Short mmCIF file of C-alpha atoms in Angstrom, two decimals:
data_model
loop_
_atom_site.label_atom_id
_atom_site.label_comp_id
_atom_site.label_asym_id
_atom_site.label_seq_id
_atom_site.Cartn_x
_atom_site.Cartn_y
_atom_site.Cartn_z
CA MET A 361 130.61 -35.60 -18.76
CA ALA A 362 127.16 -34.04 -18.72
CA GLY A 363 126.73 -34.69 -22.44
CA VAL A 364 127.79 -38.32 -22.08
CA SER A 365 125.38 -38.81 -19.18
CA LEU A 366 122.46 -37.28 -21.09
CA ALA A 367 123.27 -39.36 -24.18
CA ALA A 368 123.34 -42.53 -22.07
CA PHE A 369 120.06 -41.49 -20.46
CA ALA A 370 118.44 -41.03 -23.89
CA ILE A 371 119.68 -44.45 -25.04
CA VAL A 372 118.42 -46.19 -21.91
CA ARG A 373 115.08 -44.49 -22.17
CA HIS A 374 114.68 -45.37 -25.83
CA PHE A 375 115.81 -48.98 -25.83
CA PHE A 376 115.07 -50.28 -22.36
CA HIS A 377 112.30 -48.20 -20.82
CA ALA A 378 109.90 -46.91 -23.44
CA ALA A 379 108.38 -43.74 -22.01
CA THR A 380 104.64 -44.23 -21.80
CA MET A 381 104.31 -40.90 -19.97
CA VAL A 382 100.99 -42.06 -18.60
CA ASP A 383 100.56 -39.03 -16.32
CA MET A 384 101.09 -36.75 -19.31
CA LEU A 385 98.25 -38.64 -21.01
CA VAL A 386 96.03 -37.99 -17.98
CA TYR A 387 96.88 -34.27 -18.12
CA ARG A 388 96.06 -34.24 -21.84
CA ALA A 389 92.74 -35.96 -21.16
CA GLU A 390 91.96 -33.37 -18.48
CA GLY A 391 92.70 -30.58 -20.93
CA ALA A 392 90.48 -32.25 -23.53
CA ALA A 393 87.65 -32.53 -20.98
CA VAL A 394 87.90 -28.77 -20.38
CA VAL A 395 87.94 -28.00 -24.11
CA HIS A 396 84.92 -30.20 -24.87
CA GLY A 397 82.92 -29.25 -21.77
CA GLN A 398 82.94 -32.80 -20.38
CA ASP A 399 82.65 -33.83 -16.73
CA LEU A 400 86.27 -33.43 -15.61
CA TYR A 401 86.13 -35.81 -12.65
CA ALA A 402 84.07 -38.47 -14.38
CA MET A 403 86.82 -38.76 -17.00
CA ARG A 404 88.92 -41.95 -17.03
CA LEU A 405 92.01 -42.33 -19.20
CA PRO A 406 91.19 -45.11 -21.71
CA GLY A 407 93.28 -48.22 -21.19
CA TRP A 408 94.50 -47.11 -17.75
CA ASP A 409 91.29 -46.19 -15.90
CA LEU A 410 93.05 -43.24 -14.26
CA PRO A 411 90.96 -40.24 -13.10
CA ALA A 412 91.69 -36.53 -12.85
CA THR A 413 93.10 -35.66 -9.41
CA TYR A 414 94.23 -32.02 -9.71
CA PRO A 415 92.09 -28.89 -9.17
CA PRO A 416 90.15 -27.40 -12.11
CA PHE A 417 92.69 -24.57 -12.42
CA ALA A 418 95.40 -27.14 -13.18
CA ALA A 419 93.17 -28.81 -15.79
CA MET A 420 92.84 -25.44 -17.52
CA LEU A 421 96.63 -25.16 -17.69
CA PHE A 422 96.72 -28.55 -19.43
CA VAL A 423 94.59 -27.34 -22.36
CA PRO A 424 97.65 -26.53 -24.59
CA SER A 425 98.65 -30.21 -24.41
CA THR A 426 95.62 -30.97 -26.60
CA TRP A 427 97.15 -28.98 -29.47
CA PHE A 428 99.66 -31.75 -30.22
CA ASP A 429 99.45 -35.42 -31.09
CA VAL A 430 100.74 -37.81 -28.42
CA SER A 431 104.08 -38.59 -30.11
CA THR A 432 104.94 -34.91 -30.53
CA LEU A 433 103.77 -34.14 -27.02
CA ARG A 434 106.07 -36.80 -25.55
CA VAL A 435 109.09 -35.14 -27.16
CA LEU A 436 108.00 -31.68 -26.05
CA VAL A 437 107.36 -32.79 -22.46
CA MET A 438 110.75 -34.55 -22.35
CA LEU A 439 112.51 -31.37 -23.51
CA LEU A 440 110.46 -29.21 -21.16
CA ASN A 441 111.31 -31.40 -18.18
CA LEU A 442 114.98 -31.29 -19.11
CA ALA A 443 114.84 -27.49 -19.16
CA LEU A 444 112.97 -27.48 -15.84
CA LEU A 445 115.59 -29.80 -14.34
CA ALA A 446 118.34 -27.36 -15.32
CA LEU A 447 116.30 -24.49 -13.84
CA ALA A 448 115.71 -26.47 -10.63
CA VAL A 449 119.44 -27.09 -10.30
CA HIS A 450 120.16 -23.40 -10.93
CA LEU A 451 117.61 -22.26 -8.34
CA SER A 452 118.87 -24.83 -5.83
CA LEU A 453 122.43 -23.54 -6.18
CA ARG A 454 121.15 -19.99 -5.93
CA LEU A 455 119.22 -20.84 -2.77
CA ILE A 456 122.38 -22.11 -1.07
CA GLY A 457 124.53 -19.32 -2.50
CA TRP A 458 127.08 -21.60 -4.16
CA PRO A 459 129.19 -21.60 -6.26
CA ALA A 460 130.24 -18.11 -7.33
CA ALA A 461 128.14 -16.68 -10.14
CA ARG A 462 130.89 -17.10 -12.74
CA HIS A 463 131.15 -20.84 -12.03
CA ARG A 464 127.43 -21.52 -11.77
CA PRO A 465 126.66 -22.22 -15.47
CA ALA A 466 129.25 -25.00 -15.53
CA ALA A 467 127.93 -26.39 -12.23
CA VAL A 468 124.36 -26.32 -13.54
CA LEU A 469 125.34 -28.11 -16.75
CA LEU A 470 127.25 -30.84 -14.90
CA ALA A 471 124.61 -31.34 -12.20
CA THR A 472 121.78 -31.45 -14.75
CA GLY A 473 123.54 -34.14 -16.75
CA LEU A 474 124.04 -36.29 -13.67
CA SER A 475 120.71 -35.61 -11.96
CA VAL A 476 118.67 -37.45 -14.58
CA TRP A 477 119.69 -40.71 -12.89
CA LEU A 478 118.20 -39.75 -9.52
CA GLU A 479 115.15 -41.98 -9.11
CA PRO A 480 112.60 -39.18 -8.47
CA VAL A 481 113.89 -37.29 -11.53
CA TYR A 482 114.09 -40.40 -13.70
CA THR A 483 110.53 -41.37 -12.78
CA THR A 484 109.29 -37.82 -13.41
CA PHE A 485 110.60 -38.16 -16.97
CA GLN A 486 109.13 -41.67 -17.22
CA TYR A 487 105.62 -40.57 -16.30
CA GLY A 488 105.71 -37.09 -17.86
CA GLN A 489 105.00 -35.59 -14.44
CA VAL A 490 104.79 -31.92 -13.35
CA ASN A 491 106.97 -32.27 -10.25
CA LEU A 492 109.92 -30.31 -11.63
CA ALA A 493 107.61 -27.41 -12.54
CA ILE A 494 106.21 -27.38 -8.99
CA LEU A 495 109.75 -27.50 -7.56
CA CYS A 496 110.84 -24.57 -9.74
CA LEU A 497 107.84 -22.44 -8.73
CA VAL A 498 108.59 -22.95 -5.03
CA LEU A 499 112.35 -22.44 -5.41
CA TRP A 500 111.77 -19.28 -7.47
CA ASP A 501 109.79 -17.86 -4.55
CA LEU A 502 112.30 -18.90 -1.92
CA THR A 503 115.18 -17.26 -3.79
CA ARG A 504 113.36 -13.90 -3.98
CA PRO A 505 114.38 -11.24 -1.46
CA ASP A 506 111.86 -11.08 1.39
CA GLY A 507 110.95 -7.54 0.40
CA SER A 508 109.98 -8.51 -3.15
CA ARG A 509 106.33 -7.83 -3.92
CA PHE A 510 106.18 -11.04 -5.97
CA LYS A 511 107.46 -13.34 -3.23
CA GLY A 512 104.68 -15.84 -2.59
CA VAL A 513 103.26 -15.93 -6.12
CA GLY A 514 105.17 -19.08 -7.08
CA ILE A 515 104.08 -20.98 -3.97
CA GLY A 516 100.49 -19.83 -4.47
CA LEU A 517 100.47 -21.09 -8.07
CA ALA A 518 102.12 -24.37 -7.07
CA THR A 519 99.46 -24.86 -4.39
CA ALA A 520 96.69 -24.08 -6.87
CA ILE A 521 98.05 -26.86 -9.09
CA LYS A 522 98.93 -29.55 -6.55
CA ILE A 523 97.70 -28.47 -3.05
CA THR A 524 100.59 -29.92 -0.98
CA PRO A 525 103.01 -26.99 -1.63
CA GLY A 526 100.65 -24.98 0.60
CA LEU A 527 102.84 -26.03 3.54
CA PHE A 528 105.44 -23.57 2.25
CA ALA A 529 102.99 -20.71 2.81
CA VAL A 530 102.75 -21.86 6.43
CA TYR A 531 106.55 -21.98 6.54
CA LEU A 532 106.77 -18.40 5.27
CA LEU A 533 104.19 -17.25 7.81
CA LEU A 534 105.89 -18.92 10.79
CA THR A 535 109.33 -17.61 9.78
CA GLY A 536 108.07 -14.04 9.89
CA ARG A 537 107.52 -13.41 6.17
CA ILE A 538 103.88 -12.50 6.62
CA ARG A 539 103.52 -10.46 3.44
CA ALA A 540 104.89 -13.29 1.28
CA ALA A 541 102.56 -15.77 3.02
CA MET A 542 99.59 -13.49 2.34
CA VAL A 543 100.61 -13.08 -1.31
CA SER A 544 100.83 -16.87 -1.56
CA GLY A 545 97.37 -17.28 -0.08
CA GLY A 546 95.94 -14.56 -2.30
CA THR A 547 97.45 -16.10 -5.42
CA PHE A 548 96.02 -19.49 -4.49
CA LEU A 549 92.55 -18.01 -3.95
CA ALA A 550 92.71 -16.05 -7.19
CA ALA A 551 93.65 -19.16 -9.16
CA GLY A 552 90.88 -21.12 -7.45
CA LEU A 553 88.41 -18.36 -8.30
CA ILE A 554 89.47 -18.49 -11.96
CA GLY A 555 88.87 -22.23 -11.92
CA TRP A 556 85.49 -21.76 -10.23
CA ILE A 557 84.32 -19.16 -12.75
CA ALA A 558 85.46 -21.23 -15.73
CA LEU A 559 84.41 -24.65 -14.38
CA PRO A 560 81.86 -24.13 -11.60
CA ASP A 561 80.48 -27.68 -11.46
CA ALA A 562 83.94 -29.27 -11.50
CA SER A 563 85.15 -26.81 -8.87
CA TYR A 564 82.24 -27.57 -6.56
CA GLY A 565 82.82 -31.29 -6.94
CA PHE A 566 86.57 -31.05 -6.38
CA TRP A 567 86.59 -28.80 -3.31
CA THR A 568 83.63 -30.49 -1.59
CA ASN A 569 84.25 -34.12 -2.50
CA TYR A 570 87.10 -35.30 -4.70
CA LEU A 571 89.87 -33.49 -2.80
CA TRP A 572 89.02 -35.49 0.31
CA ASP A 573 88.93 -38.86 -1.42
CA PRO A 574 92.49 -40.30 -1.37
CA SER A 575 91.37 -43.39 -3.29
CA ARG A 576 91.23 -41.25 -6.45
CA VAL A 577 94.97 -40.64 -6.19
CA GLY A 578 95.93 -44.28 -5.73
CA VAL A 579 96.34 -47.16 -3.30
CA THR A 580 98.22 -46.18 -0.16
CA VAL A 581 100.01 -49.49 0.37
CA LEU A 582 101.65 -49.53 -3.08
CA MET A 583 105.44 -49.66 -3.05
CA ASP A 584 105.41 -46.53 -5.24
CA ASN A 585 103.99 -44.58 -2.29
CA GLN A 586 106.96 -43.38 -0.24
CA SER A 587 105.02 -41.44 2.39
CA LEU A 588 105.23 -42.35 6.06
CA ARG A 589 101.69 -43.69 5.89
CA GLY A 590 102.58 -45.95 2.97
CA ALA A 591 105.63 -47.30 4.80
CA ILE A 592 103.54 -48.10 7.88
CA CYS A 593 100.92 -49.86 5.72
CA ARG A 594 103.58 -52.12 4.27
CA LEU A 595 105.20 -52.73 7.65
CA LEU A 596 101.89 -53.73 9.24
CA ASP A 597 100.69 -55.46 6.05
CA VAL A 598 97.42 -53.52 5.98
CA ASN A 599 95.66 -51.27 3.49
CA ASP A 600 94.84 -48.67 6.14
CA PRO A 601 97.13 -48.05 9.15
CA GLY A 602 94.32 -46.40 11.14
CA LEU A 603 95.26 -44.52 14.31
CA VAL A 604 98.86 -45.75 14.14
CA GLY A 605 99.39 -44.03 10.80
CA LEU A 606 97.51 -40.92 11.90
CA ALA A 607 99.52 -40.59 15.12
CA ALA A 608 102.86 -41.17 13.37
CA SER A 609 102.05 -38.58 10.70
CA ALA A 610 100.91 -36.06 13.33
CA ILE A 611 104.10 -36.47 15.38
CA VAL A 612 106.44 -36.32 12.39
CA GLY A 613 104.50 -33.43 10.86
CA THR A 614 104.62 -31.36 14.06
CA LEU A 615 108.30 -32.02 14.75
CA GLY A 616 109.28 -31.64 11.09
CA LEU A 617 107.55 -28.28 10.71
CA ALA A 618 109.11 -27.14 13.99
CA VAL A 619 112.60 -28.03 12.73
CA ALA A 620 111.91 -26.28 9.41
CA VAL A 621 110.70 -23.10 11.10
CA LEU A 622 113.56 -23.05 13.63
CA ALA A 623 116.05 -23.50 10.80
CA GLY A 624 114.44 -20.73 8.76
CA ARG A 625 114.64 -18.38 11.74
CA SER A 626 118.27 -19.23 12.58
CA ALA A 627 120.17 -17.21 9.97
CA ARG A 628 122.52 -15.85 12.67
CA ILE A 629 123.70 -19.23 13.89
CA LEU A 630 123.18 -21.61 10.97
CA ARG A 631 124.78 -21.23 7.60
CA ARG A 632 122.28 -21.54 4.71
CA ALA A 633 119.48 -21.53 7.26
CA ASP A 634 116.67 -20.75 4.83
CA ALA A 635 117.79 -23.47 2.44
CA TRP A 636 117.76 -26.03 5.26
CA GLY A 637 114.40 -24.74 6.42
CA ALA A 638 112.92 -25.12 2.93
CA VAL A 639 114.25 -28.67 2.51
CA CYS A 640 112.91 -29.65 5.94
CA ALA A 641 109.49 -28.17 5.09
CA ALA A 642 109.46 -30.10 1.82
CA PHE A 643 110.44 -33.39 3.44
CA THR A 644 107.82 -32.86 6.15
CA ALA A 645 105.13 -32.44 3.49
CA LEU A 646 106.33 -35.55 1.67
CA LEU A 647 106.32 -37.61 4.86
CA VAL A 648 102.88 -36.62 6.14
CA SER A 649 101.02 -36.60 2.82
CA PRO A 650 98.85 -39.75 2.58
CA ILE A 651 100.44 -40.49 -0.79
CA SER A 652 103.87 -39.30 -1.90
CA TRP A 653 104.83 -41.14 -5.06
CA THR A 654 108.54 -41.65 -5.61
CA HIS A 655 108.63 -38.90 -8.25
CA HIS A 656 107.35 -36.38 -5.68
CA TRP A 657 110.76 -36.60 -3.95
CA VAL A 658 112.47 -34.31 -6.49
CA TRP A 659 113.37 -32.18 -3.46
CA CYS A 660 116.40 -34.45 -3.32
CA ILE A 661 117.98 -31.95 -5.76
CA PRO A 662 118.37 -29.02 -3.30
CA LEU A 663 119.14 -31.49 -0.50
CA ILE A 664 122.05 -33.01 -2.42
CA ALA A 665 123.27 -29.54 -3.37
CA LEU A 666 123.30 -28.58 0.31
CA LEU A 667 125.14 -31.74 1.32
CA VAL A 668 127.73 -31.32 -1.45
CA VAL A 669 128.63 -27.77 -0.46
CA GLU A 670 128.81 -28.66 3.25
CA ALA A 671 130.63 -32.01 2.94
CA ARG A 672 133.75 -30.89 4.81
CA THR A 673 133.79 -33.45 7.61
CA ARG A 674 133.77 -37.23 7.54
CA ALA A 675 130.27 -37.40 9.04
CA ARG A 676 128.85 -35.08 6.41
CA LYS A 677 130.59 -36.94 3.61
CA VAL A 678 129.03 -40.16 4.89
CA LEU A 679 125.60 -38.50 4.95
CA LEU A 680 126.13 -37.26 1.39
CA GLY A 681 127.18 -40.73 0.27
CA VAL A 682 124.16 -42.37 1.90
CA THR A 683 121.80 -39.80 0.37
CA LEU A 684 123.23 -40.30 -3.11
CA ALA A 685 123.07 -44.07 -2.71
CA VAL A 686 119.42 -43.91 -1.66
CA PHE A 687 118.26 -41.69 -4.51
CA LEU A 688 120.37 -43.43 -7.16
CA SER A 689 119.49 -46.94 -6.04
CA HIS A 690 115.90 -47.15 -7.36
CA ALA A 691 115.64 -49.64 -4.48
CA MET A 692 111.85 -49.77 -4.21
CA TRP A 693 111.62 -51.02 -7.79
CA THR A 694 113.84 -54.00 -7.01
CA ALA A 695 111.67 -55.16 -4.09
CA PRO A 696 109.14 -57.94 -4.73
CA HIS A 697 105.44 -57.46 -4.03
CA ARG A 698 105.17 -54.04 -5.62
CA TRP A 699 101.51 -54.00 -4.58
CA GLY A 700 102.72 -53.61 -1.00
CA ARG A 701 101.13 -56.58 0.73
CA GLY A 702 103.08 -59.54 2.09
CA VAL A 703 106.45 -57.76 2.01
CA ALA A 704 109.10 -59.73 3.94
CA TRP A 705 110.83 -57.97 6.83
CA TYR A 706 114.17 -57.82 4.99
CA TRP A 707 112.53 -55.97 2.08
CA GLN A 708 110.85 -53.37 4.28
CA LEU A 709 113.77 -50.91 4.26
CA PRO A 710 114.54 -51.16 0.51
CA GLY A 711 110.83 -50.97 -0.24
CA SER A 712 110.30 -47.88 1.95
CA ILE A 713 113.69 -46.23 1.61
CA TYR A 714 112.66 -42.57 1.35
CA PRO A 715 110.71 -42.09 4.63
CA PRO A 716 113.66 -43.18 6.87
CA LEU A 717 115.97 -40.85 4.97
CA GLY A 718 113.49 -37.98 5.29
CA ILE A 719 113.22 -38.55 9.05
CA ALA A 720 117.03 -38.78 9.27
CA VAL A 721 117.42 -35.41 7.53
CA LEU A 722 114.95 -33.78 9.92
CA THR A 723 116.76 -35.35 12.89
CA VAL A 724 120.23 -34.26 11.73
CA VAL A 725 119.08 -30.68 11.13
CA GLY A 726 117.30 -30.62 14.48
CA LEU A 727 120.46 -31.77 16.27
CA ARG A 728 122.56 -29.19 14.42
CA LEU A 729 120.19 -26.46 15.50
CA TYR A 730 120.31 -27.67 19.10
CA ARG A 731 124.12 -27.67 19.13
CA ALA A 732 124.28 -24.32 17.33
CA ARG A 733 122.01 -22.65 19.86
CA ARG A 734 123.96 -24.10 22.77
CA GLN A 735 127.24 -22.89 21.27
CA ALA A 736 125.71 -19.49 20.54
CA ASP A 737 124.61 -19.22 24.17
CA THR A 738 128.17 -19.95 25.34
CA GLY A 739 129.67 -17.59 22.75
CA SER A 740 131.75 -20.27 20.99
CA GLY A 741 132.14 -20.40 17.20
CA THR A 742 131.78 -23.36 14.89
CA GLY A 743 132.79 -24.19 11.36
CA TRP A 744 129.25 -23.80 10.10
CA SER A 745 127.85 -21.03 12.27
CA LEU A 746 127.44 -17.77 10.44
CA PRO A 747 126.14 -14.60 12.11
CA ARG A 748 124.15 -13.17 9.22
CA SER A 749 120.85 -11.32 9.34
CA ARG A 750 117.98 -11.81 6.92
CA THR A 751 118.78 -8.42 5.40
CA ASP A 752 122.28 -9.63 4.61
CA ARG A 753 120.82 -12.82 3.11
CA ASP A 754 118.50 -10.82 0.89
CA ALA A 755 121.38 -8.64 -0.25
CA ALA A 756 123.40 -11.74 -1.12
CA LEU A 757 120.51 -13.21 -3.09
CA THR A 758 120.01 -9.96 -4.97
CA SER A 759 123.67 -9.82 -5.93
CA GLN A 760 123.40 -13.31 -7.44
CA VAL A 761 120.62 -12.44 -9.88
#
């Protein structure tokens, strides 16, 4: 089945949606600017007028892309993203501790073949994006035992490339993994220092100016932007939601991080607590970021894995079905007015489908935690409560390596 799905994916990509991989072209142009000593943030991709938006350290990592012509690079990036998708599936299954190690290769193969149709994954392939690499770096860290000296390195590197994964360092800190949080921060600073030494002018410009200019990333109101701020812009039919957007993001960000931290600290009463905490932290970051393009939502992979393994009741099966429908629907691309202005009320939900789902996930996990703590206080057991310490969790993760 996986082979058939991948073959169909290749056919669709080749005949119906020629892969321009425009973001890959931007990365290649950034690497070329580094190689030729050009002004990194004055660069614009010819024909697209797209600027560099990542830190100088990331641009340095893109230098190898200049070694290949564009046609060859497209093939290599496609194969690399396919390998990263398989790794992301493997790490997601490892994070939730399912299935047994002997069945995991088959599960990874099947899930990888089917996951290419998820809209965030499909669009990542379409644009030649780095989202799957960022996802793998974070998941690699989260599946390390808490005592590992390398825990935090992956999150630090991911943050040095794309900034927003820095919320996971906060998550580690607030869930009591102080050493891992410090390693993450140290890795981020070390990568930034490397970028500063190699590209001092670009580093000064990025950290003092370009980082704080959201217009370089894109237009907030675009249908492609599935952040909470983008959804509010389209709902109010404005380019800037002002205080309304700021207040909504602050409330959701505070409550979302609280749910993530409570989940991460609830290993004794919530099965797969750290996995739920990580997903909630990711969805919080996606919701509160000014711009979260659809392909940033590749965190649907561990979410779906969690829902599949826990789909034992009718309510959870319904939630799984809704989640799959949302991420397989590509709904925002069917809505008119892709530029985000003048969207009719009946197209608001299809055009902003990810933020409501993200809020729903945070709400469901929050309610589960509330019920679990109440039942723990009364001494009653549940089908999904599991009294397991973090030491036990680390031992289980180690045994799965």
